[in-house]
Short mmCIF file of C-alpha atoms in Angstrom, two decimals:
data_model
loop_
_atom_site.label_atom_id
_atom_site.label_comp_id
_atom_site.label_asym_id
_atom_site.label_seq_id
_atom_site.Cartn_x
_atom_site.Cartn_y
_atom_site.Cartn_z
CA MET M 1040 48.28 32.99 -0.36
CA LYS M 1041 49.57 29.33 -1.59
CA PHE M 1042 48.10 27.96 1.77
CA LEU M 1043 44.65 29.41 1.11
CA ASN M 1044 44.55 28.07 -2.44
CA VAL M 1045 45.45 24.55 -1.29
CA LEU M 1046 43.02 24.93 1.64
CA LEU M 1047 40.08 25.82 -0.87
CA ILE M 1048 41.16 22.90 -3.45
CA THR M 1049 40.82 20.48 -0.52
CA LEU M 1050 37.58 21.59 0.66
CA PHE M 1051 36.25 21.46 -2.83
CA ALA M 1052 37.54 17.86 -3.22
CA THR M 1053 35.80 16.88 -0.02
CA THR M 1054 32.63 18.32 -1.04
CA LEU M 1055 32.72 16.31 -4.52
CA PHE M 1056 33.42 13.24 -2.31
CA TRP M 1057 30.65 13.51 -0.17
CA GLY M 1058 28.27 14.50 -2.84
CA CYS M 1059 29.38 11.32 -4.75
CA SER M 1060 28.69 9.27 -1.55
CA ASP M 1061 25.25 10.58 -1.01
CA ASP M 1062 24.28 9.89 -4.52
CA ASP M 1063 25.27 6.18 -4.18
CA ASP M 1064 23.57 5.68 -1.05
CA SER M 1065 20.11 7.34 -2.72
CA THR M 1066 20.81 4.83 -5.65
CA ALA M 1067 21.28 1.79 -3.17
CA GLY M 1068 18.08 2.85 -1.46
CA VAL M 1069 16.19 3.03 -4.62
CA ASN M 1070 17.39 -0.33 -5.82
CA SER M 1071 17.36 -2.22 -2.55
CA SER M 1072 14.62 -4.89 -1.92
CA ILE M 1073 13.54 -7.22 0.94
CA SER M 1074 10.76 -9.83 1.63
CA LEU M 1075 9.94 -12.46 4.10
CA SER M 1076 8.88 -16.12 3.69
CA THR M 1077 5.47 -14.96 5.35
CA GLY M 1078 4.10 -11.60 6.41
CA ILE M 1079 2.12 -13.03 9.36
CA VAL M 1080 2.80 -15.68 12.02
CA GLN M 1081 -0.06 -17.11 14.34
CA VAL M 1082 0.45 -19.22 17.48
CA ASP M 1083 -2.13 -20.67 20.04
CA LYS M 1084 -1.95 -19.64 23.70
CA LYS M 1085 0.80 -22.12 24.48
CA GLY M 1086 3.26 -19.96 22.40
CA GLY M 1087 6.33 -21.58 20.72
CA GLU M 1088 8.98 -20.86 18.28
CA VAL M 1089 8.41 -19.91 14.60
CA SER M 1090 11.08 -19.18 11.92
CA VAL M 1091 11.09 -16.64 9.10
CA THR M 1092 13.47 -16.45 6.37
CA VAL M 1093 14.81 -12.99 4.94
CA THR M 1094 15.52 -12.53 1.51
CA SER M 1095 17.21 -9.10 0.78
CA SER M 1096 19.44 -7.19 -1.53
CA GLY M 1097 21.87 -6.48 1.22
CA TYR M 1098 22.39 -6.47 5.08
CA TRP M 1099 18.93 -5.94 6.96
CA ARG M 1100 18.01 -4.74 10.50
CA LEU M 1101 15.16 -5.64 12.59
CA ALA M 1102 13.11 -2.94 14.37
CA GLY M 1103 10.14 -3.49 16.88
CA VAL M 1104 9.84 -4.32 20.60
CA CYS M 1105 7.38 -6.88 22.21
CA ASP M 1106 7.61 -8.10 25.69
CA TRP M 1107 6.29 -11.60 24.61
CA ALA M 1108 7.86 -12.27 21.09
CA HIS M 1109 11.76 -12.59 21.00
CA PRO M 1110 13.62 -12.59 17.82
CA SER M 1111 16.84 -14.67 17.65
CA VAL M 1112 18.84 -11.99 15.88
CA THR M 1113 18.07 -8.17 15.10
CA SER M 1114 20.35 -7.96 11.92
CA GLY M 1115 21.50 -10.21 9.07
CA LYS M 1116 22.27 -10.84 5.59
CA ASN M 1117 20.36 -12.36 2.58
CA GLY M 1118 18.99 -15.93 3.35
CA ASP M 1119 19.11 -15.61 7.13
CA VAL M 1120 16.54 -17.30 9.15
CA VAL M 1121 15.13 -15.38 12.20
CA THR M 1122 13.44 -17.52 14.85
CA PHE M 1123 10.79 -15.89 17.06
CA THR M 1124 10.33 -17.16 20.72
CA ILE M 1125 6.69 -16.47 21.60
CA ASP M 1126 5.58 -16.59 25.19
CA SER M 1127 2.56 -18.54 26.46
CA ASN M 1128 -0.67 -16.42 26.46
CA GLU M 1129 -1.35 -16.68 30.28
CA GLU M 1130 -3.82 -13.83 29.87
CA ASN M 1131 -5.99 -15.77 27.60
CA VAL M 1132 -6.80 -12.78 25.33
CA TYR M 1133 -6.05 -11.90 21.64
CA ARG M 1134 -2.78 -10.09 21.42
CA CYS M 1135 -0.81 -8.61 18.37
CA CYS M 1136 2.56 -7.18 17.43
CA THR M 1137 4.50 -6.17 14.46
CA PHE M 1138 8.29 -6.22 13.76
CA LYS M 1139 9.70 -4.45 10.94
CA PHE M 1140 12.69 -5.50 8.58
CA PHE M 1141 14.64 -2.85 6.89
CA VAL M 1142 17.14 -2.62 3.98
CA GLY M 1143 17.92 1.07 3.06
CA ALA M 1144 14.29 2.50 2.63
CA GLN M 1145 12.51 -0.69 1.87
CA VAL M 1146 10.49 -2.22 4.67
CA ALA M 1147 9.02 -5.70 5.32
CA PRO M 1148 6.59 -6.05 8.01
CA LEU M 1149 5.93 -9.28 9.95
CA LYS M 1150 2.77 -9.50 12.17
CA ILE M 1151 2.65 -11.94 14.96
CA GLU M 1152 -0.63 -13.05 16.59
CA SER M 1153 -1.60 -14.97 19.61
CA TYR M 1154 -5.14 -16.08 19.92
CA PRO M 1155 -6.65 -17.94 23.18
CA GLY M 1156 -8.26 -20.29 20.61
CA TYR M 1157 -8.37 -20.78 17.02
CA VAL M 1158 -11.53 -22.09 15.08
CA MET M 1159 -11.95 -23.49 11.38
CA GLN M 1160 -15.62 -24.22 10.56
CA LEU M 1161 -17.29 -24.96 7.39
CA LEU M 1162 -20.31 -22.63 6.47
CA SER M 1163 -20.68 -23.77 3.04
CA GLU M 1164 -21.80 -27.08 1.46
CA GLU M 1165 -19.77 -29.98 2.05
CA SER M 1166 -20.21 -31.66 -1.61
CA LEU M 1167 -20.07 -29.40 -4.68
CA SER M 1168 -21.10 -30.27 -8.34
CA PHE M 1169 -20.05 -28.54 -11.45
CA SER M 1170 -20.72 -28.97 -15.17
CA ARG M 1171 -17.92 -29.46 -17.63
CA ASP M 1172 -17.63 -25.85 -18.16
CA LYS M 1173 -14.84 -23.47 -16.50
CA ASP M 1174 -16.49 -22.19 -13.16
CA ILE M 1175 -15.63 -20.49 -9.86
CA LEU M 1176 -15.45 -22.59 -6.52
CA THR M 1177 -16.26 -21.03 -3.21
CA ILE M 1178 -15.69 -22.42 0.12
CA LYS M 1179 -16.95 -20.37 3.11
CA LEU M 1180 -15.38 -20.64 6.55
CA ASN M 1181 -15.69 -19.42 10.08
CA THR M 1182 -11.97 -19.11 10.95
CA ASN M 1183 -9.37 -16.87 12.35
CA ILE M 1184 -6.50 -18.85 10.96
CA GLU M 1185 -4.85 -16.78 8.29
CA ASP M 1186 -3.21 -19.28 6.02
CA PRO M 1187 -4.59 -22.89 6.21
CA THR M 1188 -2.83 -25.80 4.40
CA ILE M 1189 -4.96 -26.70 1.21
CA ALA M 1190 -4.54 -30.35 -0.19
CA PHE M 1191 -6.16 -32.08 -3.02
CA SER M 1192 -6.74 -35.63 -3.51
CA ASP M 1193 -6.81 -37.57 -6.84
CA GLY M 1194 -4.86 -34.86 -8.84
CA GLY M 1195 -7.25 -32.27 -8.09
CA GLU M 1196 -4.53 -29.64 -8.14
CA GLU M 1197 -4.24 -30.36 -11.93
CA TRP M 1198 -7.62 -28.72 -12.44
CA ILE M 1199 -8.68 -26.85 -9.43
CA THR M 1200 -6.51 -23.60 -8.80
CA PHE M 1201 -6.55 -21.40 -5.66
CA ILE M 1202 -7.35 -17.75 -6.60
CA LYS M 1203 -7.87 -15.64 -3.53
CA ARG M 1204 -9.08 -15.17 -0.01
CA ALA M 1205 -11.56 -12.66 1.04
CA GLU M 1206 -12.59 -11.95 4.57
CA PHE M 1207 -15.14 -9.91 6.72
CA GLY M 1208 -14.00 -10.24 10.40
CA GLU M 1209 -13.82 -14.06 10.90
CA LYS M 1210 -16.24 -15.04 8.07
CA VAL M 1211 -13.82 -16.07 5.15
CA SER M 1212 -14.36 -17.06 1.68
CA LEU M 1213 -11.70 -19.19 -0.35
CA GLN M 1214 -12.10 -18.79 -4.12
CA PHE M 1215 -10.98 -21.49 -6.49
CA GLU M 1216 -11.04 -21.74 -10.33
CA VAL M 1217 -12.35 -25.08 -11.73
CA ALA M 1218 -11.00 -25.65 -15.20
CA ALA M 1219 -13.01 -26.84 -18.04
CA ASN M 1220 -13.31 -30.66 -18.21
CA GLU M 1221 -12.43 -31.72 -21.84
CA THR M 1222 -12.27 -35.35 -21.12
CA TYR M 1223 -14.87 -38.01 -21.47
CA LYS M 1224 -14.99 -38.89 -17.98
CA ASN M 1225 -16.36 -37.36 -14.69
CA ARG M 1226 -13.43 -36.20 -12.36
CA SER M 1227 -13.38 -35.56 -8.64
CA SER M 1228 -11.38 -34.53 -5.85
CA ARG M 1229 -11.50 -33.90 -2.02
CA ILE M 1230 -10.28 -30.34 -1.00
CA THR M 1231 -8.99 -30.76 2.78
CA LEU M 1232 -8.12 -27.53 4.74
CA SER M 1233 -6.09 -28.05 7.88
CA SER M 1234 -3.75 -26.10 10.27
CA PRO M 1235 -1.58 -27.14 13.12
CA LEU M 1236 -3.51 -24.48 15.21
CA VAL M 1237 -6.65 -26.80 15.25
CA ASP M 1238 -7.52 -30.42 15.73
CA ASN M 1239 -10.30 -30.60 13.08
CA GLU M 1240 -9.99 -30.51 9.38
CA VAL M 1241 -12.56 -29.12 6.92
CA ILE M 1242 -13.31 -31.37 4.00
CA VAL M 1243 -15.31 -30.56 0.73
CA ASP M 1244 -15.93 -33.17 -2.02
CA VAL M 1245 -16.07 -31.72 -5.52
CA LEU M 1246 -17.56 -33.54 -8.75
CA GLN M 1247 -17.06 -31.99 -12.16
CA LYS M 1248 -19.15 -33.72 -15.03
CA GLN M 1249 -17.40 -35.24 -18.14
CA THR M 1250 -17.74 -33.81 -21.75
CA ASP M 1251 -20.60 -35.88 -23.29
CA ALA M 1252 -20.01 -36.93 -26.93
CA ILE M 1253 -21.32 -39.50 -29.51
CA ILE M 1254 -18.66 -40.55 -32.05
CA THR M 1255 -19.13 -42.98 -35.25
CA ASP M 1256 -16.27 -44.60 -37.08
CA GLN M 1257 -18.18 -43.59 -40.15
CA GLN M 1258 -20.05 -40.72 -41.31
CA SER M 1259 -22.12 -42.46 -44.12
CA ILE M 1260 -22.62 -45.79 -45.70
CA VAL M 1261 -23.65 -46.52 -49.22
CA HIS M 1262 -24.78 -50.07 -50.42
CA ASP M 1263 -26.97 -51.39 -53.26
CA LEU M 1264 -30.62 -52.51 -52.72
CA SER M 1265 -29.84 -56.12 -51.84
CA ALA M 1266 -30.38 -57.30 -48.28
CA ARG M 1267 -27.37 -57.34 -45.94
CA THR M 1268 -26.28 -56.49 -42.35
CA ILE M 1269 -24.77 -53.12 -41.95
CA SER M 1270 -22.64 -52.51 -38.85
CA PHE M 1271 -20.71 -49.47 -37.81
CA GLU M 1272 -19.01 -48.51 -34.29
CA VAL M 1273 -20.59 -45.89 -32.13
CA LYS M 1274 -18.77 -44.66 -29.11
CA TYR M 1275 -20.52 -42.52 -26.42
CA THR M 1276 -20.25 -41.09 -22.90
CA SER M 1277 -24.05 -41.53 -21.71
CA ASN M 1278 -26.73 -43.79 -23.16
CA PRO M 1279 -27.73 -42.41 -26.37
CA GLN M 1280 -31.24 -42.05 -27.74
CA LEU M 1281 -31.05 -44.01 -30.88
CA SER M 1282 -33.65 -43.77 -33.75
CA SER M 1283 -34.15 -44.38 -37.21
CA SER M 1284 -36.69 -43.01 -39.98
CA ALA M 1285 -36.45 -46.43 -41.95
CA SER M 1286 -38.16 -49.25 -40.29
CA PHE M 1287 -35.88 -51.86 -42.02
CA LEU M 1288 -32.67 -50.34 -40.20
CA ARG M 1289 -31.75 -51.82 -36.63
CA LEU M 1290 -28.71 -50.00 -34.71
CA ASN M 1291 -26.61 -52.10 -32.42
CA VAL M 1292 -24.18 -49.95 -30.05
CA LEU M 1293 -20.76 -51.89 -29.79
CA SER M 1294 -18.78 -49.87 -27.36
CA SER M 1295 -18.58 -46.63 -25.31
CA LEU M 1296 -16.10 -44.06 -24.40
CA ASN M 1297 -16.31 -44.65 -20.65
#
């Protein structure tokens, strides 16, 4: 009888142990996370090596099989770099495969594409002009490049901000926000789109107009009736149209804001 009681107590304790273990695993699965430095990799028909950095809450594993893309490792820890060796595209056709990185129940997919040829062609205007007000700038492309490098000249990144990419097939629109120009000077920047997958660059010149203003150092001048010369300073951003209702007054502009 004593043996039976001991056996029952042991079974009960074992059940509690496994129950707690399952709860811990479930909690770890809910709280786990994983992300990649990029979700898509593109190579031309020559193939080559590309690297992806894994950010994860714990140890991860890699799933997926592809006969032309070969990962350097299939498991690892947070911060590890996985290098994919991609064979040349001898068939000269589009091909695609997907690998999946796992931590618990969390998944981060990586898409690998190999095209026989890449293209990046501008479909919209080469030069764009905007008023001083906040606006949206759109660059239209014919391209199969997922993530071209965007560069700005003359500090353009301070007032031109990339918003989003929209696409339909190989027709792509890149949208940017142009901030309001609160300065008294026109400003310009050259947007350059490039990629190691193509030899050419796409260049778009952007001009935004200044804030126009006329500023005087005095709002009013009061004198007696004796003849005299009255002068005051007028600063302006564009040639002002000056006029007076009194024929005995003459205005001389001394300086400008430009």
